Amino acid sequence: MPNSRFGKSVLIIDYKLEELSRLRSIVSGLGFEQVEAASSVNMAVSYLREQAFDVVLVAYDLGKAEKNGLQVVQEAFAEKLNVFQTLFLLIIDSAYSSLLVGSLESAPDAYISRPYDRAKIQNLLEKLQRVKKAVLRVEESMDNAQWSRALEYCVRLIDIYPGLKVYLERLQGICLLESGSYQEAEVLFGRIVMSRKQVWAQVGQGMAFYYLGRHKEAINVLQQVVVQQHISVEAFSWLARSLHVSGDLTQSIVLMRKAVLLQPSVPQLQSEMGNLAASAEDWPLAIDAFRDVLKYSRYSVFQEPDHYFSLVRCLIAQHQVKNGNKEELELEALRVMESVVRDFVGDITVKFRAHLLLAELRSVLDFEVMAEAELAQAVGLYEQFSAEDQWRWMDWMTDAADGKPSIETVKSIKGKLLQEVNAESWVELMRAGLQHYKKGDLERAAELFFQADNADADCVSVILNFAQVIIERKSLAGNNVSVEQWVACLACLNRLHFGVLSVKQQKRYKALMQRYSAIYTRS
């Protein structure tokens, strides 16, 4: 058998063995040298981590209460697994395929339906392969995150292949968003929407509007996609965020409920739901969402320690409101904390955070001796941190130890840190920013906090400080705050998982969001 003109390797993903066997027989007859099979999203992504496949054929339905096939594309995109050069074909009933064209960044290349027709599959692969060969340089550049180079190739190829203009414009839009060229992206998507009403272009325009701080326009565009029942993670996520920024948290939650009903196995949506519900203090909804995040993000790029800690913090908050069953709360919280330490073994900061949260849990349950023991273990780990990590988690440690015997040890550590100087560290940028803030020099303070954040601070305090300074400047100076700074302020706040923040940080975050929304609605 000669080598396949479609490439050497193909990955088939289906949980139904008979269907998988039929498809394997067809593609084997097309000359592929390597044919691999997977029965779940996690298994498929594991294959994609190991090697790049020329073609991926994935069934949308992978079993009840299981992640769907579209999530293979989403997770591959999130992990940057050569998603642009690979041909992704989604297997779905033709009646539903129109609902899955709303995604901009993680859409499949084409759809096929059952019963399988060898001739149709062959013709489709031939057509798509010609397109892939024509845009090879573009997609190679995109897989390597060389956005400017990819844009240059797009411009050249549109003149050479006018028939591929729509395809290339979609790639242009992705490159513009990824490179932060939001104004150019909005113009491009707006032109496409005016002429052809492409759903993915509406999603892209809504995303660009959001990044530009034009939330009312983002709501108008993205609402059209959602009303049409298109299944797009980006449309739901950015519409919910736009509603939240506009001060309508209730409607934002209603929207995310709909999104979760449409795609219950998507961890990104469940995480968004959990954080919004926690912000509204709807603890049962937040708890259910974070439980599902843990279930569906396991072994994926979306598996994060913050989701474990968010769940336990919400469980504690619900108990404080309803005074529920202590034994059930303690059992679940302990199980989740044991899981996060096991799943992120070797990460000392995860272990530290687990002890901090368990100390809070013990205190809420009136087990003060056990609470102090957990806090002592947290302090012991904290003393082992690098100076940067000690600064990174200083607020968390101080808040937890406040009023406890451990506070003296924490104060001693902080005193030593204040005497140390590391001119190349983000810590010095943060400290300089605080000094300028105290002097009333908000403009310079904002610059320093922004520089600290860009120097890989990964610190909640730095983000909240930057947002606070920008919001204060906007309140006082108005037009003296640039659009870029105003948008960067919100982008920083978006990076935080509200559910995981300490009680003091949550109060501060909510106050900042309320002030941001108030300023935005007045403008």
Short mmCIF file of C-alpha atoms in Angstrom, two decimals:
data_model
loop_
_atom_site.label_atom_id
_atom_site.label_comp_id
_atom_site.label_asym_id
_atom_site.label_seq_id
_atom_site.Cartn_x
_atom_site.Cartn_y
_atom_site.Cartn_z
CA MET A 1 0.00 0.00 0.00
CA PRO A 2 1.52 3.36 -0.98
CA ASN A 3 1.82 6.17 1.53
CA SER A 4 -1.38 8.12 2.07
CA ARG A 5 -1.52 11.47 0.31
CA PHE A 6 -3.35 12.73 3.43
CA GLY A 7 -0.39 12.08 5.73
CA LYS A 8 1.06 9.12 7.58
CA SER A 9 -0.90 9.09 10.84
CA VAL A 10 -4.51 9.26 11.95
CA LEU A 11 -6.12 9.20 15.40
CA ILE A 12 -9.71 7.94 15.77
CA ILE A 13 -11.69 8.77 18.91
CA ASP A 14 -14.95 6.95 19.64
CA TYR A 15 -16.24 4.99 22.62
CA LYS A 16 -18.39 2.69 20.49
CA LEU A 17 -16.18 -0.18 19.40
CA GLU A 18 -18.24 -1.13 16.34
CA GLU A 19 -18.21 2.43 14.98
CA LEU A 20 -14.51 2.74 15.73
CA SER A 21 -13.82 -0.50 13.87
CA ARG A 22 -15.77 0.70 10.80
CA LEU A 23 -13.85 3.96 10.67
CA ARG A 24 -10.53 2.21 11.23
CA SER A 25 -11.27 -0.03 8.22
CA ILE A 26 -12.04 2.98 6.02
CA VAL A 27 -8.94 5.02 6.91
CA SER A 28 -6.69 1.97 6.69
CA GLY A 29 -7.88 1.58 3.12
CA LEU A 30 -6.86 5.16 2.41
CA GLY A 31 -3.20 4.31 2.98
CA PHE A 32 -2.42 5.70 6.44
CA GLU A 33 0.62 3.93 7.87
CA GLN A 34 -0.29 4.58 11.52
CA VAL A 35 -3.86 4.29 12.81
CA GLU A 36 -4.37 4.83 16.56
CA ALA A 37 -7.62 4.68 18.51
CA ALA A 38 -8.82 6.31 21.74
CA SER A 39 -12.10 5.97 23.61
CA SER A 40 -12.08 9.23 25.63
CA VAL A 41 -10.93 12.84 25.50
CA ASN A 42 -8.22 12.29 28.10
CA MET A 43 -6.83 9.30 26.23
CA ALA A 44 -6.89 11.22 22.94
CA VAL A 45 -5.08 14.24 24.37
CA SER A 46 -2.46 11.90 25.84
CA TYR A 47 -1.80 10.62 22.31
CA LEU A 48 -1.59 14.19 20.98
CA ARG A 49 0.94 15.10 23.67
CA GLU A 50 3.16 12.28 22.50
CA GLN A 51 3.06 12.99 18.76
CA ALA A 52 1.51 15.17 16.10
CA PHE A 53 -1.12 13.38 13.99
CA ASP A 54 -1.90 14.37 10.43
CA VAL A 55 -5.63 13.67 10.85
CA VAL A 56 -7.87 13.35 13.92
CA LEU A 57 -11.37 11.87 13.55
CA VAL A 58 -13.38 12.35 16.74
CA ALA A 59 -16.99 11.51 17.61
CA TYR A 60 -18.86 14.32 19.36
CA ASP A 61 -20.79 11.87 21.55
CA LEU A 62 -18.33 10.01 23.76
CA GLY A 63 -20.83 8.69 26.29
CA LYS A 64 -23.29 10.03 28.82
CA ALA A 65 -21.73 12.30 31.49
CA GLU A 66 -18.40 12.13 29.63
CA LYS A 67 -16.45 14.90 27.94
CA ASN A 68 -17.54 15.43 24.33
CA GLY A 69 -15.39 15.18 21.22
CA LEU A 70 -15.28 18.93 20.65
CA GLN A 71 -13.27 19.14 23.86
CA VAL A 72 -10.41 17.26 22.19
CA VAL A 73 -9.98 20.31 19.94
CA GLN A 74 -10.43 22.71 22.87
CA GLU A 75 -7.85 20.99 25.04
CA ALA A 76 -5.40 20.54 22.17
CA PHE A 77 -5.71 24.26 21.46
CA ALA A 78 -5.23 25.16 25.13
CA GLU A 79 -2.07 23.01 25.29
CA LYS A 80 -0.73 24.33 21.95
CA LEU A 81 -0.46 20.80 20.52
CA ASN A 82 0.07 21.64 16.82
CA VAL A 83 -3.66 22.19 16.55
CA PHE A 84 -3.50 24.35 13.42
CA GLN A 85 -1.54 21.96 11.21
CA THR A 86 -3.63 18.95 12.23
CA LEU A 87 -6.85 18.13 10.38
CA PHE A 88 -9.68 17.77 12.92
CA LEU A 89 -12.91 16.14 11.69
CA LEU A 90 -15.82 15.98 14.12
CA ILE A 91 -18.31 13.13 13.76
CA ILE A 92 -21.83 14.38 14.51
CA ASP A 93 -25.39 14.17 13.23
CA SER A 94 -25.79 16.67 10.40
CA ALA A 95 -28.81 18.22 12.14
CA TYR A 96 -26.61 19.44 14.99
CA SER A 97 -23.46 20.46 13.13
CA SER A 98 -24.72 24.01 12.56
CA LEU A 99 -24.77 24.59 16.33
CA LEU A 100 -21.04 23.83 16.62
CA VAL A 101 -19.69 26.44 14.21
CA GLY A 102 -19.63 29.27 16.74
CA SER A 103 -16.14 28.72 18.08
CA LEU A 104 -13.38 30.92 16.72
CA GLU A 105 -10.23 29.41 18.18
CA SER A 106 -11.07 25.74 18.66
CA ALA A 107 -13.43 24.73 15.86
CA PRO A 108 -12.90 21.48 13.90
CA ASP A 109 -11.93 21.76 10.24
CA ALA A 110 -15.01 19.88 9.05
CA TYR A 111 -17.86 17.57 10.09
CA ILE A 112 -18.79 14.07 8.97
CA SER A 113 -21.86 12.05 9.84
CA ARG A 114 -22.86 8.41 10.06
CA PRO A 115 -23.34 6.08 8.27
CA TYR A 116 -19.79 6.45 6.98
CA ASP A 117 -19.23 6.75 3.25
CA ARG A 118 -15.67 5.97 2.18
CA ALA A 119 -15.87 8.01 -1.01
CA LYS A 120 -17.21 11.08 0.81
CA ILE A 121 -14.52 10.86 3.49
CA GLN A 122 -11.84 10.50 0.83
CA ASN A 123 -13.16 13.49 -1.14
CA LEU A 124 -13.38 15.61 2.02
CA LEU A 125 -9.82 14.74 3.04
CA GLU A 126 -8.54 15.55 -0.44
CA LYS A 127 -10.23 18.95 -0.36
CA LEU A 128 -9.01 19.79 3.13
CA GLN A 129 -5.50 18.56 2.39
CA ARG A 130 -5.25 20.96 -0.55
CA VAL A 131 -6.24 23.81 1.76
CA LYS A 132 -3.74 22.74 4.42
CA LYS A 133 -0.91 22.59 1.88
CA ALA A 134 -1.76 26.06 0.61
CA VAL A 135 -1.70 27.62 4.10
CA LEU A 136 1.12 25.49 5.54
CA ARG A 137 3.42 28.44 6.27
CA VAL A 138 0.62 30.26 8.09
CA GLU A 139 -0.32 27.35 10.31
CA GLU A 140 3.31 26.43 11.03
CA SER A 141 3.86 29.97 12.26
CA MET A 142 0.70 29.87 14.37
CA ASP A 143 1.67 26.57 16.00
CA ASN A 144 4.97 28.26 16.92
CA ALA A 145 3.15 31.37 18.25
CA GLN A 146 4.81 33.52 15.55
CA TRP A 147 1.73 35.69 15.10
CA SER A 148 3.29 38.55 13.10
CA ARG A 149 4.85 36.15 10.61
CA ALA A 150 1.56 34.28 10.26
CA LEU A 151 -0.24 37.55 9.53
CA GLU A 152 2.26 38.42 6.81
CA TYR A 153 1.70 35.04 5.13
CA CYS A 154 -2.08 35.51 5.36
CA VAL A 155 -1.94 38.82 3.51
CA ARG A 156 0.17 37.31 0.73
CA LEU A 157 -1.96 34.18 0.37
CA ILE A 158 -5.28 36.05 0.16
CA ASP A 159 -4.00 37.63 -3.07
CA ILE A 160 -2.78 34.27 -4.38
CA TYR A 161 -5.79 32.17 -3.29
CA PRO A 162 -8.90 34.43 -3.25
CA GLY A 163 -11.06 31.33 -2.79
CA LEU A 164 -9.47 30.81 0.64
CA LYS A 165 -10.13 34.37 1.79
CA VAL A 166 -12.70 33.43 4.46
CA TYR A 167 -10.48 30.65 5.84
CA LEU A 168 -7.45 32.94 5.93
CA GLU A 169 -9.41 35.78 7.52
CA ARG A 170 -10.38 33.48 10.38
CA LEU A 171 -6.70 32.68 10.90
CA GLN A 172 -5.91 36.41 10.71
CA GLY A 173 -8.46 37.10 13.42
CA ILE A 174 -6.99 34.47 15.74
CA CYS A 175 -3.49 35.91 15.21
CA LEU A 176 -4.66 39.45 15.96
CA LEU A 177 -6.36 38.40 19.19
CA GLU A 178 -3.42 36.27 20.30
CA SER A 179 -0.96 39.10 19.62
CA GLY A 180 -3.09 41.67 21.48
CA SER A 181 -3.97 43.70 18.37
CA TYR A 182 -7.57 44.10 19.49
CA GLN A 183 -8.43 47.22 17.49
CA GLU A 184 -7.30 45.61 14.24
CA ALA A 185 -9.14 42.42 15.19
CA GLU A 186 -12.40 44.29 15.78
CA VAL A 187 -12.14 46.01 12.40
CA LEU A 188 -11.47 42.69 10.63
CA PHE A 189 -14.29 40.80 12.35
CA GLY A 190 -16.66 43.73 11.95
CA ARG A 191 -16.07 43.77 8.21
CA ILE A 192 -16.71 40.02 7.99
CA VAL A 193 -19.90 40.23 10.08
CA MET A 194 -21.23 43.04 7.89
CA SER A 195 -20.69 41.06 4.69
CA ARG A 196 -21.23 37.41 5.60
CA LYS A 197 -22.60 37.03 9.18
CA GLN A 198 -20.10 34.29 10.03
CA VAL A 199 -20.83 33.11 13.58
CA TRP A 200 -17.13 32.70 14.44
CA ALA A 201 -16.58 36.30 13.28
CA GLN A 202 -19.33 37.50 15.64
CA VAL A 203 -17.59 35.66 18.48
CA GLY A 204 -14.26 37.20 17.50
CA GLN A 205 -15.75 40.69 17.31
CA GLY A 206 -17.35 40.23 20.74
CA MET A 207 -14.02 39.13 22.21
CA ALA A 208 -12.26 42.12 20.64
CA PHE A 209 -14.91 44.50 22.01
CA TYR A 210 -14.41 43.03 25.48
CA TYR A 211 -10.63 43.39 25.33
CA LEU A 212 -11.11 47.01 24.23
CA GLY A 213 -13.37 47.71 27.21
CA ARG A 214 -16.43 48.20 24.97
CA HIS A 215 -18.66 45.85 26.95
CA LYS A 216 -22.07 47.08 25.76
CA GLU A 217 -21.04 46.36 22.18
CA ALA A 218 -19.63 42.98 23.23
CA ILE A 219 -22.97 42.11 24.84
CA ASN A 220 -24.92 43.08 21.72
CA VAL A 221 -22.79 40.94 19.41
CA LEU A 222 -22.34 37.89 21.64
CA GLN A 223 -26.01 37.83 22.68
CA GLN A 224 -26.89 37.13 19.04
CA VAL A 225 -24.67 34.03 19.05
CA VAL A 226 -26.11 32.72 22.32
CA VAL A 227 -29.73 33.32 21.27
CA GLN A 228 -29.11 31.19 18.18
CA GLN A 229 -28.10 28.33 20.55
CA HIS A 230 -24.62 28.06 19.06
CA ILE A 231 -22.31 26.01 21.26
CA SER A 232 -19.31 28.28 21.77
CA VAL A 233 -17.31 28.39 24.98
CA GLU A 234 -15.88 31.78 23.99
CA ALA A 235 -19.31 33.32 23.32
CA PHE A 236 -20.75 32.29 26.67
CA SER A 237 -17.62 33.13 28.68
CA TRP A 238 -17.05 36.58 27.25
CA LEU A 239 -20.75 37.48 27.30
CA ALA A 240 -21.00 36.48 30.96
CA ARG A 241 -17.92 38.53 31.79
CA SER A 242 -19.27 41.53 29.90
CA LEU A 243 -22.55 41.36 31.82
CA HIS A 244 -20.65 41.09 35.10
CA VAL A 245 -18.50 44.12 34.27
CA SER A 246 -21.63 46.05 33.33
CA GLY A 247 -22.96 45.44 36.84
CA ASP A 248 -25.45 42.67 36.01
CA LEU A 249 -24.09 39.74 38.01
CA THR A 250 -27.51 38.10 38.24
CA GLN A 251 -27.97 37.94 34.47
CA SER A 252 -24.38 36.79 34.07
CA ILE A 253 -25.12 33.80 36.31
CA VAL A 254 -28.36 33.01 34.45
CA LEU A 255 -26.39 32.93 31.21
CA MET A 256 -23.71 30.65 32.61
CA ARG A 257 -26.40 28.27 33.89
CA LYS A 258 -27.60 27.93 30.29
CA ALA A 259 -24.06 27.37 29.07
CA VAL A 260 -23.45 24.66 31.64
CA LEU A 261 -26.72 22.94 30.72
CA LEU A 262 -25.61 22.90 27.06
CA GLN A 263 -22.08 21.69 27.86
CA PRO A 264 -21.94 20.27 31.39
CA SER A 265 -18.59 18.54 30.82
CA VAL A 266 -16.64 21.68 29.86
CA PRO A 267 -14.45 22.66 32.86
CA GLN A 268 -13.87 26.23 31.61
CA LEU A 269 -17.61 26.94 31.81
CA GLN A 270 -17.99 25.23 35.18
CA SER A 271 -15.09 27.28 36.55
CA GLU A 272 -16.66 30.49 35.27
CA MET A 273 -19.96 29.43 36.85
CA GLY A 274 -18.30 28.67 40.18
CA ASN A 275 -16.53 32.01 40.41
CA LEU A 276 -19.62 34.00 39.45
CA ALA A 277 -21.79 32.09 41.93
CA ALA A 278 -19.20 32.56 44.68
CA SER A 279 -19.16 36.30 43.95
CA ALA A 280 -22.96 36.32 44.37
CA GLU A 281 -22.61 34.17 47.53
CA ASP A 282 -24.76 31.45 45.98
CA TRP A 283 -22.77 28.75 47.72
CA PRO A 284 -24.75 25.65 46.63
CA LEU A 285 -24.40 26.63 42.97
CA ALA A 286 -20.72 27.45 43.39
CA ILE A 287 -20.05 24.15 45.19
CA ASP A 288 -21.75 22.09 42.47
CA ALA A 289 -19.79 23.95 39.79
CA PHE A 290 -16.40 23.44 41.44
CA ARG A 291 -17.16 19.77 42.08
CA ASP A 292 -17.79 19.38 38.35
CA VAL A 293 -14.62 21.30 37.51
CA LEU A 294 -12.59 18.79 39.49
CA LYS A 295 -14.40 15.91 37.77
CA TYR A 296 -14.00 17.12 34.20
CA SER A 297 -10.61 18.84 34.39
CA ARG A 298 -8.76 15.83 35.77
CA TYR A 299 -5.63 14.95 33.75
CA SER A 300 -6.17 17.96 31.50
CA VAL A 301 -4.56 21.36 31.05
CA PHE A 302 -7.48 22.83 33.04
CA GLN A 303 -6.63 20.91 36.22
CA GLU A 304 -5.53 23.64 38.66
CA PRO A 305 -4.97 23.75 42.45
CA ASP A 306 -7.19 26.85 42.66
CA HIS A 307 -10.28 24.78 41.83
CA TYR A 308 -9.68 22.44 44.78
CA PHE A 309 -9.17 25.35 47.16
CA SER A 310 -12.21 27.19 45.74
CA LEU A 311 -14.43 24.19 46.48
CA VAL A 312 -13.32 23.95 50.11
CA ARG A 313 -13.59 27.69 50.64
CA CYS A 314 -17.16 27.61 49.30
CA LEU A 315 -17.99 24.63 51.54
CA ILE A 316 -16.74 26.61 54.56
CA ALA A 317 -18.72 29.70 53.53
CA GLN A 318 -21.92 27.67 53.10
CA HIS A 319 -21.46 26.09 56.54
CA GLN A 320 -21.07 29.53 58.12
CA VAL A 321 -24.38 30.60 56.58
CA LYS A 322 -26.41 27.42 57.12
CA ASN A 323 -24.52 25.78 60.01
CA GLY A 324 -24.73 22.41 58.27
CA ASN A 325 -23.44 18.96 59.13
CA LYS A 326 -19.93 19.32 60.58
CA GLU A 327 -18.92 15.73 59.89
CA GLU A 328 -19.90 15.90 56.20
CA LEU A 329 -18.11 19.22 55.74
CA GLU A 330 -14.94 17.99 57.42
CA LEU A 331 -14.94 14.71 55.48
CA GLU A 332 -15.31 16.34 52.04
CA ALA A 333 -12.86 19.13 52.80
CA LEU A 334 -10.22 16.67 54.01
CA ARG A 335 -10.74 14.48 50.97
CA VAL A 336 -10.35 17.43 48.58
CA MET A 337 -7.22 18.72 50.36
CA GLU A 338 -5.68 15.24 50.31
CA SER A 339 -6.45 15.09 46.57
CA VAL A 340 -4.81 18.42 45.75
CA VAL A 341 -1.66 17.54 47.67
CA ARG A 342 -1.51 14.15 45.92
CA ASP A 343 -2.33 15.51 42.46
CA PHE A 344 0.30 18.26 42.73
CA VAL A 345 2.86 16.32 44.72
CA GLY A 346 6.17 18.13 45.03
CA ASP A 347 4.59 21.59 44.98
CA ILE A 348 5.34 22.94 48.45
CA THR A 349 3.07 25.97 47.95
CA VAL A 350 0.09 23.65 47.39
CA LYS A 351 0.85 21.82 50.62
CA PHE A 352 1.21 25.17 52.41
CA ARG A 353 -2.12 26.43 51.10
CA ALA A 354 -3.83 23.17 52.08
CA HIS A 355 -2.66 23.57 55.69
CA LEU A 356 -3.80 27.23 55.70
CA LEU A 357 -7.27 26.32 54.51
CA LEU A 358 -7.55 23.37 56.88
CA ALA A 359 -6.59 25.70 59.74
CA GLU A 360 -9.50 27.93 58.73
CA LEU A 361 -11.80 24.91 58.51
CA ARG A 362 -10.81 23.66 61.99
CA SER A 363 -11.39 27.10 63.45
CA VAL A 364 -14.84 27.37 61.86
CA LEU A 365 -15.69 23.96 63.34
CA ASP A 366 -14.45 25.15 66.79
CA PHE A 367 -11.47 22.78 66.82
CA GLU A 368 -8.98 25.48 67.86
CA VAL A 369 -6.19 23.15 68.99
CA MET A 370 -6.26 21.35 65.63
CA ALA A 371 -6.50 24.70 63.84
CA GLU A 372 -3.32 25.94 65.53
CA ALA A 373 -1.56 22.68 64.66
CA GLU A 374 -2.47 23.11 60.96
CA LEU A 375 -1.33 26.73 61.08
CA ALA A 376 1.97 25.72 62.68
CA GLN A 377 2.59 23.30 59.81
CA ALA A 378 1.80 26.06 57.31
CA VAL A 379 4.27 28.39 59.04
CA GLY A 380 6.93 25.66 58.94
CA LEU A 381 6.50 25.30 55.20
CA TYR A 382 6.39 29.07 54.76
CA GLU A 383 9.81 29.37 56.39
CA GLN A 384 11.19 27.03 53.71
CA PHE A 385 10.00 29.27 50.85
CA SER A 386 12.30 31.45 48.78
CA ALA A 387 12.11 35.15 49.59
CA GLU A 388 9.97 35.75 46.49
CA ASP A 389 7.48 33.04 47.48
CA GLN A 390 7.34 34.42 51.01
CA TRP A 391 6.35 37.82 49.57
CA ARG A 392 3.97 36.13 47.13
CA TRP A 393 2.02 34.47 49.95
CA MET A 394 2.60 37.10 52.67
CA ASP A 395 -1.00 38.39 52.71
CA TRP A 396 -2.39 34.86 52.93
CA MET A 397 -0.04 33.96 55.78
CA THR A 398 -0.67 37.20 57.68
CA ASP A 399 -4.46 36.97 57.35
CA ALA A 400 -4.48 33.35 58.56
CA ALA A 401 -2.18 34.02 61.54
CA ASP A 402 -3.86 37.25 62.63
CA GLY A 403 -4.77 36.99 66.31
CA LYS A 404 -3.06 33.58 66.64
CA PRO A 405 0.22 32.67 68.41
CA SER A 406 1.84 32.11 65.00
CA ILE A 407 1.58 35.81 64.14
CA GLU A 408 4.82 36.59 65.98
CA THR A 409 6.77 34.18 63.77
CA VAL A 410 5.17 35.67 60.68
CA LYS A 411 6.05 39.21 61.80
CA SER A 412 9.64 38.11 62.36
CA ILE A 413 9.85 36.67 58.82
CA LYS A 414 8.36 39.84 57.36
CA GLY A 415 10.85 41.98 59.29
CA LYS A 416 13.74 40.07 57.75
CA LEU A 417 12.22 40.34 54.28
CA LEU A 418 11.95 44.12 54.59
CA GLN A 419 15.68 44.32 55.21
CA GLU A 420 16.57 42.35 52.08
CA VAL A 421 17.05 44.03 48.70
CA ASN A 422 16.95 42.30 45.31
CA ALA A 423 17.01 44.93 42.60
CA GLU A 424 16.17 42.43 39.82
CA SER A 425 13.10 41.01 41.55
CA TRP A 426 9.45 41.87 41.00
CA VAL A 427 9.33 42.33 44.78
CA GLU A 428 11.33 45.56 44.54
CA LEU A 429 8.97 46.83 41.84
CA MET A 430 6.00 46.05 44.09
CA ARG A 431 7.60 47.73 47.12
CA ALA A 432 8.49 50.80 45.05
CA GLY A 433 4.92 50.90 43.80
CA LEU A 434 3.60 50.88 47.37
CA GLN A 435 5.93 53.75 48.29
CA HIS A 436 4.74 55.87 45.35
CA TYR A 437 1.13 55.02 46.20
CA LYS A 438 1.60 56.29 49.77
CA LYS A 439 3.05 59.52 48.36
CA GLY A 440 -0.01 59.95 46.16
CA ASP A 441 1.90 59.38 42.91
CA LEU A 442 -0.71 57.07 41.40
CA GLU A 443 0.62 57.20 37.85
CA ARG A 444 4.08 55.95 38.81
CA ALA A 445 2.59 53.41 41.24
CA ALA A 446 0.48 51.97 38.43
CA GLU A 447 3.53 51.65 36.17
CA LEU A 448 5.52 49.83 38.85
CA PHE A 449 2.72 47.42 39.77
CA PHE A 450 2.21 46.67 36.07
CA GLN A 451 5.93 46.01 35.63
CA ALA A 452 5.92 43.74 38.68
CA ASP A 453 3.01 41.74 37.25
CA ASN A 454 4.79 41.39 33.90
CA ALA A 455 7.92 40.21 35.73
CA ASP A 456 6.11 36.96 36.60
CA ALA A 457 5.01 38.05 40.07
CA ASP A 458 2.00 35.72 39.95
CA CYS A 459 0.84 37.51 43.09
CA VAL A 460 -2.76 38.36 43.98
CA SER A 461 -1.67 41.43 45.95
CA VAL A 462 0.16 42.90 42.95
CA ILE A 463 -2.88 42.41 40.72
CA LEU A 464 -5.28 43.95 43.24
CA ASN A 465 -2.88 46.84 43.86
CA PHE A 466 -2.60 47.58 40.15
CA ALA A 467 -6.37 47.43 39.66
CA GLN A 468 -6.99 49.68 42.66
CA VAL A 469 -4.55 52.34 41.48
CA ILE A 470 -5.98 52.37 37.95
CA ILE A 471 -9.55 52.62 39.27
CA GLU A 472 -8.59 55.42 41.67
CA ARG A 473 -6.85 57.29 38.84
CA LYS A 474 -9.88 56.83 36.60
CA SER A 475 -12.15 58.16 39.36
CA LEU A 476 -9.95 61.22 39.88
CA ALA A 477 -8.46 61.94 36.47
CA GLY A 478 -10.87 60.30 34.06
CA ASN A 479 -9.42 60.73 30.60
CA ASN A 480 -5.82 60.69 31.89
CA VAL A 481 -6.05 56.91 32.12
CA SER A 482 -5.28 55.35 28.75
CA VAL A 483 -7.56 52.78 27.14
CA GLU A 484 -4.72 50.26 27.35
CA GLN A 485 -4.37 50.73 31.12
CA TRP A 486 -8.13 50.57 31.66
CA VAL A 487 -8.38 47.34 29.71
CA ALA A 488 -5.25 45.92 31.40
CA CYS A 489 -6.88 46.58 34.76
CA LEU A 490 -9.84 44.35 33.93
CA ALA A 491 -7.64 41.75 32.24
CA CYS A 492 -5.67 41.41 35.48
CA LEU A 493 -8.82 40.99 37.56
CA ASN A 494 -10.07 38.34 35.10
CA ARG A 495 -7.01 36.22 35.78
CA LEU A 496 -7.99 35.73 39.40
CA HIS A 497 -10.18 32.86 40.58
CA PHE A 498 -12.62 34.65 42.87
CA GLY A 499 -13.57 31.46 44.70
CA VAL A 500 -10.05 30.78 45.93
CA LEU A 501 -9.32 34.23 47.37
CA SER A 502 -9.20 34.76 51.12
CA VAL A 503 -12.19 36.46 52.72
CA LYS A 504 -10.38 39.83 52.84
CA GLN A 505 -9.24 39.49 49.23
CA GLN A 506 -12.76 38.59 48.10
CA LYS A 507 -14.14 41.72 49.75
CA ARG A 508 -11.48 43.83 48.09
CA TYR A 509 -12.05 42.21 44.70
CA LYS A 510 -15.82 42.77 44.84
CA ALA A 511 -15.34 46.40 45.86
CA LEU A 512 -12.98 46.95 42.92
CA MET A 513 -15.36 45.29 40.45
CA GLN A 514 -18.24 47.41 41.72
CA ARG A 515 -16.20 50.58 41.32
CA TYR A 516 -15.06 49.50 37.86
CA SER A 517 -18.66 48.82 36.81
CA ALA A 518 -19.86 52.13 38.24
CA ILE A 519 -17.21 54.07 36.32
CA TYR A 520 -17.92 52.12 33.13
CA THR A 521 -21.69 52.62 33.26
CA ARG A 522 -21.21 56.38 33.80
CA SER A 523 -18.88 56.72 30.83
#
